[in-house]
């Protein structure tokens, strides 16, 4: 493990940017760990929420952005609901996720791919289509085979239609995505 | 003193020593950074803050004034802030009539422990004043010389004929004099047929000179305090009787010492309106009133005019033509009309239609004409100060001798503020003004706001306490002004 | 008039953001100012001497000091100018620290503002006149509100010095929270063994009048002469007759009354004496439960009472006492922790407060000192202590540290190990706050000698579950932030170290006392460092947790301190008033009586002077609020040093030109 | 009351039984549902994880479509959808955010007096039932009470969170479902994991996440003695029902065999609505043994009541 030179690594601009985009004052975090304690994703995180919060406080951009935890966050807001300092921790996590994507620091391609697959389906049909998302995702990542375990039951119960529903306004929806893509680039 | 040009505005704060000044100290101790505009004047209690200090600051060019005291129930002196709350709330409602944006003045409550709240109050108030920008200066505002000319319609029939009960009244007065009354205040004919003048009747002959009619304009209640300690009588119209009631309510005269004679009133005239219908300088020879018509002979010519044309404004909206309180009431009472939907006299109606800046210009124009004769003060039955008026002393030095619009207006504001909650609306101030300046509008603005906030009208109940001399712990009609 | 101005650097406190030399230079241009200089520490001995010398050398008639808040040092500098032969009221302060240097960062704006504040002080001082205090009589008795350990200490110290004490206690016994504790840290002394003798002393001291089961109804008057109305709440037992034999309690058939003294973990009877050492040891009927009072049936206690003390139709009684000073010692209550739904919000029987745990561990408590969990009586093995419940938590509006929870949690963990050697104690903490003699050592002992597990992190939730053996368990989900990982304990019982706030009704009492209080119900002291016992209302003092969280030794110390303040106040034969009171100019007064009508103190009377009625101020009753001055239309009544002319001069200085 | 109805994508796939029972129950409670014409996917978690503006735009199109129905508000059975629609409206009260979203849309959203977007409010169907219809009205419609079956209610994360946007029930200890279940005659057991996350959509990339989280929820439910779990969320339902075997395996427990119902299915059951209003056949964990138990208890109760009536008749 490297020794962190705090004076050099400290990136206050980064901290302020996170505060600005998330609308949260991170100086008020006193590292009690209640967010970590209640986080359903904590068991699979490689860096705990409270540690990520501390990294942001210290302006340690890499530590805050380069981790899988951001992508494993379930957005359940338990952390925000229980924070004694009224910090919307989930909003900070979401902000970091967006920043990581912008900076090209995505640490969990599979989840990113799942989201892409999901949004592509919406982009094309106007609605999400589970079988399509699944196929797209598995095609992209060659992963997700664990889900095959439940496929027979889902199919038996006719819970995964083979034909996606497509809306009349799908072009309108597609234009939303198009403008979004243009704006980003 | 110069304000840092462009950076700061002039904001004056009056803070009570115990709560808000301490709250400001607490904010300082916590290094709670605030805008630098505010200058704090320490006072013992928010109840010490005479609203006239606020007016003084605003008239003299402050861009904003803030008063802060202890929270209600928390006053170091038990009740000072309750008085402050009533007076300052009323002041805030009053300000627009002289063209000052009421947002430039605020009052609130901050305790000594509330450093953060104090910071928020200062920051928000300063931001508000900066958003409003520098206050308009009297020097820069264009003066207006137009004035209310509206002739409002009367809500009751007005008349000028001879009163049938006058002989009965005279007899009653003679009887009372015989029983030991020192004298009775009434009216007799003046130097011509349209001018009446007050008289203290002490003999039967003098009683015979008593007149009753449209020229009895003077409110004789004004003389009563002078006779305190002596048994005396007074003849009153309805409006005059309200003055008597208010004097009684404030213990300025005593009920045992004054005997009140009343008759139903059918309205009085505005002399300027009559004179305007006659050739300038024409000598008035006689005047006969029949029904609602006056026939005046002047310079050998006859002029006819109706009460609808020449009656005083206050008579047109009068709902109390009969004495509110009396010992002797002769003749039939005049029918009392329902209260009008709009009780504003022309002065206030005119002002209400103007913008804030136009109102400033209006008062500037009016006050340029004021000759500071203080006839308005002399005619006012509710002025208790008499020879001790603050405008005639340097101690305290509320007004200076400078002949400026601000000084003259400030005198009017002192008078209006002293009358707040006590003025019975007899409009004698305005009638007495030799320059015909509509000063009553200031008092009526206070009056209507007192009606709005305290549902109180002066001069109706001898047992009532004027609202600014009392308080309630909970004031349901005053909402808290929370700046934090 | 010759005025001298002294502008203080206050070290760098002011100088850092205010150019004091410039302020002094500008001050020299003000009317009547003949001398001005900036000084390093004006309040220091050389600083004060400098003022004395300047007064003598320049023949000054008055002095302005621009430094900190007058609430801090006005008395100091008044003494200084007096030493130099001036009247102490020929002095004014400009607050350029709290109101300028500490709240603004722009040096130019601050310097300008400071100069203007000096201008205001000069304008005011130019219109000051020498004032002289009047003397008045003082009632040498003190009211102590609250009979916890702080109030007891204050009462005993005052009574010992010969001062009459009136003690008012809301509960039916004195002793407060300390009486409920099992042991005290860091010595593990038995709490009641230490406290009970002091309680007995209160009962036996002839100088102390105790009103238990009573509350302060109203307070009027001022320092030296307060009139206090006390509501003696109905006890339904004639305490003059009650001997405290306890027969009534034994025979009372109503057994389902939540026992408040035992923090509701057990029940008591409808007629009850809270605990064996209660002072006064008298029975009280709880009218919400008594069958006789509620339904008219029963009457057992009246039948069995050997002295015939039971009075079912007793009503509240109001008594009046005259005192010269008041000590508030109303203590605290626990924060309402049931807002924490993630901890069960009060629904889980085995999640209890630290105070309930004290009663459970106390040998005189309902379980006789045996630790059994409430749900099923099982002796717990895993016990989790959660600290900072209701402390340091902005989300429930309690941002402060309650001060003594770290210490009692360590004590309770140690006692747990003592009672149940096989048990495991886990303490979830954020920081261990143990400043105090032998305190840190004590928390170390908990860990080193007793093996208490300290885990650094807050608990997110307590989740009850049923174990395979059918017993209820509580999964405590916390974080170990040092490990950087979520952790869990399957606990049998959870003890919450619940934070404290001002006792219920504190705000209401503060209003009666006319003192400030904060959002949390704590009373505001006059100065947080230098006047922690005084309040801003003369003659009202504070002792114990009612002023802010503190432990027993600190509460006792403040109790003694408050008593000492009262002794100092009463040490003079007469008190002196603050001469900044209202004065009537009889030439201007027209006796309209408006001032009499608005005066909150009935300090103005109507008198006849040479046959004319005039208003007259009773100087020792007037408190100087100035409401009369703001009311008088002629300006005939002026409150000294806050006269119309002084305030007008200040307004004009700011607004004209 | 007229509602603009937003079914959500899963109503056409994994949660057809939720969709069917919701419509049937709303109909029975005289709630007038008008499906939003040509609605699109709200974007769900992926959209707001990628961009608030994108998420806002997808939601805004739906809310503008909804305005055409002339209804008073939008309702959706899916907590994720209703949360997204709520959040979009909440964020778009700020003019700056509205402007950014408008740039993505064909036509800008209408503005209100403060410059924010003038869009309809969205509620979950559950909130509409609890707050507009009232639990007492649900209770009055019950004809076949649930005979005291022991259930735990499972709300998931989004019904009452984040509290400042959801403005519904308690974020830590919600009780709306409990009250409905009690009204239906079920016994609701205390359950500390009501709002504990089930793992959401993380199953697609990694089955272990919902596996262990749902395993814990089901295990605790079983431990406290529940005979069934009641939910209000399609995603929760999938993780608890469809993935129940997987969850048992991953959390190293034996199969729980706990039926997981949508609350609307149980309302329909207690109202005595027809089979196609419940679609119990769509549930992965067999619910029929529990339904049989209800039927048996009902039989026993009714015959006991009859006996009692007879005895009373004989006595008089």
Short mmCIF file of C-alpha atoms in Angstrom, two decimals, chain A residues 4-130:
data_model
loop_
_atom_site.label_atom_id
_atom_site.label_comp_id
_atom_site.label_asym_id
_atom_site.label_seq_id
_atom_site.Cartn_x
_atom_site.Cartn_y
_atom_site.Cartn_z
CA UNK A 4 -0.61 9.06 0.76
CA UNK A 5 0.98 12.50 0.85
CA UNK A 6 -2.03 14.41 2.11
CA UNK A 7 -0.62 17.84 1.37
CA UNK A 8 0.01 16.93 -2.26
CA UNK A 9 -2.98 14.72 -2.91
CA UNK A 10 -5.53 17.09 -1.45
CA UNK A 11 -7.77 18.30 -4.25
CA UNK A 12 -10.11 20.89 -2.78
CA UNK A 13 -11.58 21.70 -6.16
CA UNK A 14 -12.82 18.16 -6.32
CA UNK A 15 -14.41 18.41 -2.89
CA UNK A 16 -16.16 21.64 -3.79
CA UNK A 17 -17.36 20.18 -7.05
CA UNK A 18 -18.92 17.23 -5.25
CA UNK A 19 -20.54 19.57 -2.77
CA UNK A 20 -21.84 21.79 -5.52
CA UNK A 21 -23.26 19.01 -7.68
CA UNK A 22 -24.79 17.06 -4.83
CA UNK A 23 -25.97 20.09 -2.91
CA UNK A 24 -24.53 18.64 0.30
CA UNK A 25 -22.14 20.13 2.83
CA UNK A 26 -19.59 17.41 3.43
CA UNK A 27 -17.74 19.26 6.15
CA UNK A 28 -20.52 18.27 8.50
CA UNK A 29 -19.70 14.54 8.23
CA UNK A 30 -18.01 13.47 11.45
CA UNK A 31 -17.35 9.91 10.41
CA UNK A 32 -19.75 8.14 12.75
CA UNK A 33 -20.18 5.32 10.27
CA UNK A 34 -23.97 5.09 10.55
CA UNK A 35 -24.20 5.05 6.74
CA UNK A 36 -21.85 2.11 6.51
CA UNK A 37 -23.63 0.37 9.37
CA UNK A 38 -26.94 0.37 7.57
CA UNK A 39 -25.78 -0.04 3.98
CA UNK A 40 -27.24 -3.13 2.31
CA UNK A 41 -24.41 -3.11 -0.22
CA UNK A 42 -21.65 -2.86 2.38
CA UNK A 43 -20.88 -6.55 2.28
CA UNK A 44 -19.85 -6.35 -1.37
CA UNK A 45 -18.25 -2.92 -1.29
CA UNK A 46 -14.50 -2.58 -1.75
CA UNK A 47 -14.62 0.80 0.06
CA UNK A 48 -17.28 1.65 2.60
CA UNK A 49 -19.60 4.64 2.19
CA UNK A 50 -18.19 6.39 5.24
CA UNK A 51 -14.69 5.93 3.84
CA UNK A 52 -15.75 7.37 0.51
CA UNK A 53 -17.27 10.33 2.35
CA UNK A 54 -13.98 10.81 4.16
CA UNK A 55 -12.04 10.59 0.93
CA UNK A 56 -14.15 13.39 -0.50
CA UNK A 57 -13.66 15.44 2.67
CA UNK A 58 -9.90 15.03 2.30
CA UNK A 59 -10.05 15.86 -1.40
CA UNK A 60 -8.70 12.44 -2.37
CA UNK A 61 -10.25 12.14 -5.76
CA UNK A 62 -8.90 8.75 -6.77
CA UNK A 63 -9.96 7.12 -3.53
CA UNK A 64 -13.42 8.58 -3.90
CA UNK A 65 -13.96 7.73 -7.55
CA UNK A 66 -11.97 4.57 -8.22
CA UNK A 67 -13.98 1.94 -6.45
CA UNK A 68 -16.67 -0.59 -7.26
CA UNK A 69 -18.85 0.54 -4.37
CA UNK A 70 -20.21 3.47 -6.36
CA UNK A 71 -21.58 1.02 -8.88
CA UNK A 72 -22.86 -1.46 -6.33
CA UNK A 73 -24.82 1.20 -4.48
CA UNK A 74 -28.47 0.19 -4.49
CA UNK A 75 -29.79 3.78 -4.21
CA UNK A 76 -31.99 2.71 -1.30
CA UNK A 77 -31.30 5.97 0.62
CA UNK A 78 -31.02 4.23 3.99
CA UNK A 79 -27.79 6.16 4.59
CA UNK A 80 -29.53 9.47 3.89
CA UNK A 81 -32.52 8.62 6.06
CA UNK A 82 -30.35 7.90 9.09
CA UNK A 83 -27.47 10.37 8.76
CA UNK A 84 -27.25 12.35 12.02
CA UNK A 85 -25.94 15.34 10.10
CA UNK A 86 -28.73 15.41 7.53
CA UNK A 87 -26.37 14.66 4.66
CA UNK A 88 -28.09 13.10 1.65
CA UNK A 89 -25.36 10.46 1.36
CA UNK A 90 -27.13 8.68 -1.49
CA UNK A 91 -27.07 11.90 -3.48
CA UNK A 92 -23.32 12.16 -2.91
CA UNK A 93 -22.87 8.59 -4.12
CA UNK A 94 -24.92 9.33 -7.22
CA UNK A 95 -22.89 12.48 -7.88
CA UNK A 96 -19.64 10.54 -7.57
CA UNK A 97 -20.99 7.93 -9.96
CA UNK A 98 -21.70 10.56 -12.58
CA UNK A 99 -18.31 12.16 -12.04
CA UNK A 100 -16.58 8.81 -12.35
CA UNK A 101 -18.32 8.17 -15.64
CA UNK A 102 -17.34 11.61 -16.90
CA UNK A 103 -13.75 10.99 -15.89
CA UNK A 104 -13.71 7.54 -17.44
CA UNK A 105 -13.08 5.87 -14.10
CA UNK A 106 -15.91 3.33 -14.17
CA UNK A 107 -14.79 0.46 -11.97
CA UNK A 108 -17.61 -1.92 -12.55
CA UNK A 109 -18.17 -2.48 -16.26
CA UNK A 110 -20.89 -5.12 -15.79
CA UNK A 111 -23.22 -2.82 -13.91
CA UNK A 112 -22.45 0.01 -16.26
CA UNK A 113 -23.27 -2.36 -19.10
CA UNK A 114 -26.51 -3.38 -17.48
CA UNK A 115 -27.55 0.23 -17.28
CA UNK A 116 -26.51 0.79 -20.86
CA UNK A 117 -28.49 -2.23 -21.93
CA UNK A 118 -31.51 -1.01 -20.03
CA UNK A 119 -31.35 2.49 -21.42
CA UNK A 120 -30.71 1.23 -24.98
CA UNK A 121 -33.93 -0.73 -24.77
CA UNK A 122 -35.81 2.34 -23.65
CA UNK A 123 -34.07 4.33 -26.37
CA UNK A 124 -35.30 1.97 -29.07
CA UNK A 125 -38.77 0.96 -27.87
CA UNK A 126 -39.73 3.68 -25.45
CA UNK A 127 -40.15 1.11 -22.71
CA UNK A 128 -37.94 -1.34 -20.90
CA UNK A 129 -38.17 -4.96 -21.93
CA UNK A 130 -36.72 -7.42 -19.50
#
